[in-house]
């Protein structure tokens, strides 16, 4: 685990344009910071998707075309705190559907908390948590022959490049059967004055989330980053439709990383690219699906058309 972290960090920091993989945001502190980000007034994504789940719950369920007499698996990739899914779980259970809810997350901590809170809130819903990487989980999903509805919400797909996202959807489709469904949450392209503040909230929570990566390398890889020596610097290009987060070096500095046995140099103003958050429209989503077995069966948006959940049919 640490070796993989060290290898990924070395690979990213050895490039001429330095990068760090965003998946390392999510340690215990990062999970907690992300939960806080989702509550920030500027971070509209969660509220918009929550609106879709709250106001269109039955329409969403209808789009699944599930049979009340046939058991199915509801698999959520990257479940986090499951706050949106709760509405859906309650409605599915009230409507008499037979299903297991299988949240998949790379964070054991997030899964433990989710399982505990669901046991209290929805004791009738059967929850089978699965710990692991989405990609690792794709293979294990294939083993059962029950119908599947996969949820991939929150525009989590936006943290992948288009090439990786398209490959991911291809692989997901290859591990599902005909008529299985995927509900894909996507943040829609919109002006910078709405998107950029979502990645640069006034309270500085997103800044702490980004800087936490440095704290994590210090704690786990024996690095000596000075977290005060880097600034959180998000960018968003409306034409491209991609928000990008950077850590900006405030001065010329060198950092030793013991677990790698190397020293890395950062010049004043040099950026480490830490995350992309892609924004979508129908054309981009269709482009991602081109090589896959999925087609768009329905689209649900919030009243402002900021966010869309696409129901894809395999
Ligand atoms: C998890 N993911 C969809 C978030 C996003 O909007 O890209 C992660 C995030 N990064 C900064 N703020 C939120």
GROMACS .gro file of C-alpha atoms and ligand atoms in nm:
model
  327
    1UNK     CA    1   0.000   0.000   0.000
    2UNK     CA    2   0.272   0.248   0.111
    3UNK     CA    3   0.496   0.124  -0.169
    4UNK     CA    4   0.226   0.194  -0.427
    5UNK     CA    5   0.167   0.540  -0.274
    6UNK     CA    6   0.544   0.609  -0.289
    7UNK     CA    7   0.569   0.486  -0.650
    8UNK     CA    8   0.271   0.698  -0.758
    9UNK     CA    9   0.411   1.006  -0.585
   10UNK     CA   10   0.756   0.953  -0.739
   11UNK     CA   11   0.606   0.904  -1.086
   12UNK     CA   12   0.399   1.223  -1.052
   13UNK     CA   13   0.670   1.444  -0.903
   14UNK     CA   14   0.932   1.327  -1.153
   15UNK     CA   15   0.739   1.469  -1.450
   16UNK     CA   16   0.825   1.808  -1.595
   17UNK     CA   17   0.466   1.915  -1.512
   18UNK     CA   18   0.430   1.769  -1.164
   19UNK     CA   19   0.114   1.580  -1.067
   20UNK     CA   20  -0.020   1.383  -0.770
   21UNK     CA   21  -0.311   1.135  -0.797
   22UNK     CA   22  -0.632   1.273  -0.646
   23UNK     CA   23  -0.724   0.933  -0.500
   24UNK     CA   24  -0.478   1.006  -0.217
   25UNK     CA   25  -0.700   1.288  -0.091
   26UNK     CA   26  -0.915   1.031   0.082
   27UNK     CA   27  -0.758   0.932   0.412
   28UNK     CA   28  -0.958   0.971   0.735
   29UNK     CA   29  -0.899   1.348   0.746
   30UNK     CA   30  -0.964   1.383   0.371
   31UNK     CA   31  -1.293   1.190   0.400
   32UNK     CA   32  -1.404   1.424   0.679
   33UNK     CA   33  -1.299   1.731   0.480
   34UNK     CA   34  -1.491   1.609   0.175
   35UNK     CA   35  -1.804   1.563   0.389
   36UNK     CA   36  -1.757   1.927   0.494
   37UNK     CA   37  -1.700   2.040   0.133
   38UNK     CA   38  -2.034   1.886   0.038
   39UNK     CA   39  -2.202   2.113   0.295
   40UNK     CA   40  -2.032   2.432   0.173
   41UNK     CA   41  -2.272   2.686   0.019
   42UNK     CA   42  -2.044   2.713  -0.287
   43UNK     CA   43  -2.038   2.336  -0.352
   44UNK     CA   44  -2.368   2.316  -0.542
   45UNK     CA   45  -2.309   1.963  -0.682
   46UNK     CA   46  -2.434   1.769  -0.379
   47UNK     CA   47  -2.739   1.992  -0.325
   48UNK     CA   48  -2.839   1.966  -0.692
   49UNK     CA   49  -2.811   1.588  -0.700
   50UNK     CA   50  -2.990   1.570  -0.366
   51UNK     CA   51  -3.272   1.776  -0.519
   52UNK     CA   52  -3.299   1.523  -0.805
   53UNK     CA   53  -3.308   1.232  -0.560
   54UNK     CA   54  -3.563   1.403  -0.333
   55UNK     CA   55  -3.803   1.542  -0.591
   56UNK     CA   56  -3.782   1.271  -0.858
   57UNK     CA   57  -3.738   0.959  -0.645
   58UNK     CA   58  -4.024   0.763  -0.797
   59UNK     CA   59  -3.936   0.864  -1.153
   60UNK     CA   60  -3.579   0.744  -1.087
   61UNK     CA   61  -3.709   0.412  -0.954
   62UNK     CA   62  -3.940   0.376  -1.254
   63UNK     CA   63  -3.647   0.428  -1.489
   64UNK     CA   64  -3.473   0.125  -1.331
   65UNK     CA   65  -3.753  -0.092  -1.478
   66UNK     CA   66  -3.705  -0.335  -1.191
   67UNK     CA   67  -3.954  -0.614  -1.123
   68UNK     CA   68  -4.086  -0.621  -0.765
   69UNK     CA   69  -4.082  -1.001  -0.777
   70UNK     CA   70  -3.719  -1.028  -0.885
   71UNK     CA   71  -3.432  -0.967  -0.643
   72UNK     CA   72  -3.165  -0.724  -0.767
   73UNK     CA   73  -2.837  -0.578  -0.647
   74UNK     CA   74  -2.806  -0.203  -0.603
   75UNK     CA   75  -2.433  -0.135  -0.622
   76UNK     CA   76  -2.301   0.211  -0.540
   77UNK     CA   77  -1.947   0.289  -0.653
   78UNK     CA   78  -1.776   0.541  -0.426
   79UNK     CA   79  -2.063   0.555  -0.181
   80UNK     CA   80  -1.909   0.809   0.060
   81UNK     CA   81  -2.164   0.903   0.324
   82UNK     CA   82  -2.455   0.777   0.109
   83UNK     CA   83  -2.669   1.078   0.190
   84UNK     CA   84  -2.838   1.092  -0.152
   85UNK     CA   85  -2.888   0.719  -0.180
   86UNK     CA   86  -3.079   0.714   0.148
   87UNK     CA   87  -3.388   0.865  -0.019
   88UNK     CA   88  -3.372   0.601  -0.288
   89UNK     CA   89  -3.321   0.314  -0.042
   90UNK     CA   90  -3.615   0.426   0.171
   91UNK     CA   91  -3.843   0.457  -0.134
   92UNK     CA   92  -3.733   0.122  -0.285
   93UNK     CA   93  -3.797  -0.047   0.048
   94UNK     CA   94  -4.136   0.126   0.095
   95UNK     CA   95  -4.240   0.027  -0.259
   96UNK     CA   96  -4.166  -0.338  -0.178
   97UNK     CA   97  -3.864  -0.403  -0.403
   98UNK     CA   98  -3.631  -0.689  -0.309
   99UNK     CA   99  -3.269  -0.587  -0.315
  100UNK     CA  100  -2.935  -0.571  -0.137
  101UNK     CA  101  -2.754  -0.240  -0.122
  102UNK     CA  102  -2.381  -0.286  -0.189
  103UNK     CA  103  -2.181   0.031  -0.127
  104UNK     CA  104  -1.827   0.012  -0.267
  105UNK     CA  105  -1.562   0.253  -0.141
  106UNK     CA  106  -1.184   0.276  -0.117
  107UNK     CA  107  -1.228   0.416   0.231
  108UNK     CA  108  -1.303   0.150   0.495
  109UNK     CA  109  -1.372   0.433   0.735
  110UNK     CA  110  -1.644   0.580   0.510
  111UNK     CA  111  -1.799   0.232   0.465
  112UNK     CA  112  -1.805   0.162   0.840
  113UNK     CA  113  -1.976   0.492   0.911
  114UNK     CA  114  -2.225   0.442   0.629
  115UNK     CA  115  -2.318   0.091   0.743
  116UNK     CA  116  -2.369   0.209   1.099
  117UNK     CA  117  -2.587   0.504   1.007
  118UNK     CA  118  -2.796   0.299   0.761
  119UNK     CA  119  -2.855   0.029   1.023
  120UNK     CA  120  -3.005   0.298   1.245
  121UNK     CA  121  -3.199   0.491   0.981
  122UNK     CA  122  -3.316   0.205   0.756
  123UNK     CA  123  -3.299  -0.121   0.957
  124UNK     CA  124  -3.504  -0.308   0.693
  125UNK     CA  125  -3.255  -0.244   0.415
  126UNK     CA  126  -2.990  -0.513   0.372
  127UNK     CA  127  -2.647  -0.350   0.337
  128UNK     CA  128  -2.343  -0.545   0.213
  129UNK     CA  129  -2.041  -0.310   0.212
  130UNK     CA  130  -1.754  -0.385  -0.026
  131UNK     CA  131  -1.413  -0.236   0.041
  132UNK     CA  132  -1.186  -0.167  -0.253
  133UNK     CA  133  -1.089   0.026  -0.561
  134UNK     CA  134  -1.373   0.068  -0.819
  135UNK     CA  135  -1.159  -0.105  -1.077
  136UNK     CA  136  -1.088  -0.402  -0.849
  137UNK     CA  137  -1.457  -0.426  -0.769
  138UNK     CA  138  -1.566  -0.441  -1.132
  139UNK     CA  139  -1.443  -0.799  -1.163
  140UNK     CA  140  -1.613  -0.919  -0.845
  141UNK     CA  141  -1.945  -0.765  -0.954
  142UNK     CA  142  -1.954  -1.009  -1.244
  143UNK     CA  143  -1.976  -1.320  -1.024
  144UNK     CA  144  -2.345  -1.300  -0.934
  145UNK     CA  145  -2.617  -1.351  -1.195
  146UNK     CA  146  -2.876  -1.121  -1.042
  147UNK     CA  147  -2.994  -0.805  -1.220
  148UNK     CA  148  -2.784  -0.506  -1.122
  149UNK     CA  149  -2.839  -0.136  -1.089
  150UNK     CA  150  -2.511   0.048  -1.047
  151UNK     CA  151  -2.498   0.398  -0.902
  152UNK     CA  152  -2.199   0.616  -0.979
  153UNK     CA  153  -2.305   0.951  -0.839
  154UNK     CA  154  -2.171   1.289  -0.736
  155UNK     CA  155  -1.984   1.343  -1.065
  156UNK     CA  156  -1.716   1.110  -0.930
  157UNK     CA  157  -1.652   1.016  -1.291
  158UNK     CA  158  -1.535   1.375  -1.342
  159UNK     CA  159  -1.218   1.301  -1.146
  160UNK     CA  160  -1.107   1.074  -1.432
  161UNK     CA  161  -0.967   1.190  -1.765
  162UNK     CA  162  -1.208   1.128  -2.056
  163UNK     CA  163  -0.990   0.841  -2.178
  164UNK     CA  164  -0.990   0.670  -1.837
  165UNK     CA  165  -1.362   0.742  -1.785
  166UNK     CA  166  -1.448   0.590  -2.120
  167UNK     CA  167  -1.235   0.283  -2.048
  168UNK     CA  168  -1.391   0.259  -1.702
  169UNK     CA  169  -1.744   0.266  -1.849
  170UNK     CA  170  -1.641   0.010  -2.109
  171UNK     CA  171  -1.510  -0.222  -1.838
  172UNK     CA  172  -1.814  -0.164  -1.621
  173UNK     CA  173  -2.040  -0.252  -1.914
  174UNK     CA  174  -1.835  -0.562  -1.987
  175UNK     CA  175  -1.893  -0.677  -1.628
  176UNK     CA  176  -2.270  -0.624  -1.643
  177UNK     CA  177  -2.544  -0.809  -1.832
  178UNK     CA  178  -2.794  -0.692  -2.089
  179UNK     CA  179  -3.058  -0.459  -1.937
  180UNK     CA  180  -2.854  -0.392  -1.621
  181UNK     CA  181  -2.857  -0.021  -1.545
  182UNK     CA  182  -2.608   0.250  -1.456
  183UNK     CA  183  -2.716   0.577  -1.297
  184UNK     CA  184  -2.435   0.820  -1.374
  185UNK     CA  185  -2.417   1.153  -1.187
  186UNK     CA  186  -2.252   1.434  -1.386
  187UNK     CA  187  -2.189   1.797  -1.312
  188UNK     CA  188  -2.290   2.000  -1.618
  189UNK     CA  189  -2.080   2.263  -1.796
  190UNK     CA  190  -2.166   2.609  -1.671
  191UNK     CA  191  -2.001   2.950  -1.624
  192UNK     CA  192  -1.681   2.990  -1.423
  193UNK     CA  193  -1.844   3.219  -1.167
  194UNK     CA  194  -2.050   2.921  -1.049
  195UNK     CA  195  -1.795   2.640  -1.091
  196UNK     CA  196  -1.479   2.802  -0.959
  197UNK     CA  197  -1.612   2.900  -0.612
  198UNK     CA  198  -1.721   2.536  -0.566
  199UNK     CA  199  -1.349   2.450  -0.573
  200UNK     CA  200  -1.238   2.752  -0.375
  201UNK     CA  201  -1.487   2.798  -0.091
  202UNK     CA  202  -1.448   3.101   0.129
  203UNK     CA  203  -1.410   2.897   0.447
  204UNK     CA  204  -1.098   2.735   0.301
  205UNK     CA  205  -1.220   2.376   0.340
  206UNK     CA  206  -1.125   2.284  -0.018
  207UNK     CA  207  -0.786   2.442   0.043
  208UNK     CA  208  -0.736   2.216   0.349
  209UNK     CA  209  -0.855   1.918   0.140
  210UNK     CA  210  -0.588   1.988  -0.123
  211UNK     CA  211  -0.312   2.070   0.131
  212UNK     CA  212  -0.398   1.750   0.322
  213UNK     CA  213  -0.217   1.564   0.048
  214UNK     CA  214   0.107   1.723   0.173
  215UNK     CA  215   0.030   1.632   0.535
  216UNK     CA  216  -0.044   1.279   0.421
  217UNK     CA  217   0.291   1.245   0.241
  218UNK     CA  218   0.467   1.383   0.550
  219UNK     CA  219   0.293   1.133   0.779
  220UNK     CA  220   0.299   0.824   0.558
  221UNK     CA  221   0.602   0.868   0.334
  222UNK     CA  222   0.833   1.050   0.577
  223UNK     CA  223   0.832   1.364   0.361
  224UNK     CA  224   0.916   1.713   0.490
  225UNK     CA  225   0.675   1.928   0.290
  226UNK     CA  226   0.608   2.267   0.450
  227UNK     CA  227   0.227   2.285   0.402
  228UNK     CA  228   0.247   2.664   0.447
  229UNK     CA  229   0.483   2.681   0.150
  230UNK     CA  230   0.210   2.584  -0.097
  231UNK     CA  231  -0.113   2.760  -0.193
  232UNK     CA  232  -0.439   2.603  -0.313
  233UNK     CA  233  -0.489   2.724  -0.672
  234UNK     CA  234  -0.796   2.600  -0.863
  235UNK     CA  235  -0.861   2.691  -1.229
  236UNK     CA  236  -1.159   2.644  -1.458
  237UNK     CA  237  -1.173   2.690  -1.832
  238UNK     CA  238  -1.536   2.715  -1.940
  239UNK     CA  239  -1.464   2.611  -2.300
  240UNK     CA  240  -1.281   2.300  -2.194
  241UNK     CA  241  -1.528   2.237  -1.909
  242UNK     CA  242  -1.267   2.106  -1.666
  243UNK     CA  243  -1.194   2.241  -1.318
  244UNK     CA  244  -0.833   2.174  -1.218
  245UNK     CA  245  -0.680   2.192  -0.871
  246UNK     CA  246  -0.316   2.276  -0.815
  247UNK     CA  247  -0.077   2.321  -0.525
  248UNK     CA  248   0.131   2.626  -0.601
  249UNK     CA  249   0.480   2.651  -0.457
  250UNK     CA  250   0.520   2.989  -0.284
  251UNK     CA  251   0.901   2.990  -0.309
  252UNK     CA  252   1.200   2.790  -0.433
  253UNK     CA  253   1.205   2.486  -0.208
  254UNK     CA  254   1.332   2.128  -0.183
  255UNK     CA  255   1.146   1.841  -0.023
  256UNK     CA  256   1.291   1.506   0.090
  257UNK     CA  257   1.068   1.201   0.077
  258UNK     CA  258   1.229   0.928   0.289
  259UNK     CA  259   1.012   0.641   0.164
  260UNK     CA  260   1.137   0.715  -0.188
  261UNK     CA  261   1.488   0.823  -0.091
  262UNK     CA  262   1.476   1.127  -0.319
  263UNK     CA  263   1.469   1.505  -0.296
  264UNK     CA  264   1.230   1.703  -0.520
  265UNK     CA  265   1.274   2.068  -0.615
  266UNK     CA  266   0.993   2.317  -0.660
  267UNK     CA  267   1.055   2.664  -0.796
  268UNK     CA  268   0.850   2.966  -0.691
  269UNK     CA  269   0.520   2.962  -0.881
  270UNK     CA  270   0.558   2.597  -0.989
  271UNK     CA  271   0.233   2.401  -0.981
  272UNK     CA  272   0.157   2.044  -0.878
  273UNK     CA  273  -0.159   1.931  -1.053
  274UNK     CA  274  -0.366   1.738  -0.798
  275UNK     CA  275  -0.715   1.691  -0.946
  276UNK     CA  276  -0.939   1.734  -1.247
  277UNK     CA  277  -1.317   1.773  -1.207
  278UNK     CA  278  -1.470   1.739  -1.553
  279UNK     CA  279  -1.802   1.903  -1.633
  280UNK     CA  280  -2.034   1.747  -1.892
  281UNK     CA  281  -2.302   1.795  -2.155
  282UNK     CA  282  -2.493   1.538  -2.364
  283UNK     CA  283  -2.227   1.542  -2.634
  284UNK     CA  284  -1.942   1.466  -2.393
  285UNK     CA  285  -2.142   1.190  -2.222
  286UNK     CA  286  -2.231   1.036  -2.562
  287UNK     CA  287  -1.860   1.054  -2.653
  288UNK     CA  288  -1.770   0.859  -2.337
  289UNK     CA  289  -2.031   0.594  -2.420
  290UNK     CA  290  -1.930   0.549  -2.783
  291UNK     CA  291  -1.707   0.248  -2.726
  292UNK     CA  292  -1.925   0.101  -2.448
  293UNK     CA  293  -2.238  -0.116  -2.430
  294UNK     CA  294  -2.440   0.162  -2.265
  295UNK     CA  295  -2.702   0.390  -2.416
  296UNK     CA  296  -2.882   0.683  -2.253
  297UNK     CA  297  -3.236   0.582  -2.149
  298UNK     CA  298  -3.329   0.886  -1.937
  299UNK     CA  299  -3.185   1.207  -1.797
  300UNK     CA  300  -3.281   1.374  -1.469
  301UNK     CA  301  -3.173   1.730  -1.391
  302UNK     CA  302  -3.225   1.974  -1.103
  303UNK     CA  303  -3.438   2.283  -1.160
  304UNK     CA  304  -3.132   2.500  -1.245
  305UNK     CA  305  -2.990   2.240  -1.487
  306UNK     CA  306  -2.660   2.247  -1.300
  307UNK     CA  307  -2.637   1.870  -1.256
  308UNK     CA  308  -2.766   1.562  -1.440
  309UNK     CA  309  -2.814   1.197  -1.351
  310UNK     CA  310  -2.813   0.990  -1.669
  311UNK     CA  311  -2.986   0.652  -1.659
  312UNK     CA  312  -2.786   0.426  -1.889
  313UNK     CA  313  -2.910   0.096  -2.017
  314UNK     CA  314  -2.662  -0.186  -2.079
  315LIG     C1  315  -1.547   1.360  -0.547
  315LIG     N1  316  -1.544   1.460  -0.653
  315LIG     C2  317  -1.657   1.447  -0.744
  315LIG     C3  318  -1.525   1.597  -0.605
  315LIG     C4  319  -1.527   1.696  -0.724
  315LIG     O1  320  -1.613   1.783  -0.724
  315LIG     O2  321  -1.446   1.679  -0.815
  315LIG     C5  322  -1.397   1.612  -0.527
  315LIG     C6  323  -1.368   1.754  -0.487
  315LIG     N2  324  -1.254   1.814  -0.501
  315LIG     C7  325  -1.261   1.936  -0.456
  315LIG     N3  326  -1.382   1.956  -0.412
  315LIG     C8  327  -1.452   1.842  -0.429
   0.00000   0.00000   0.00000
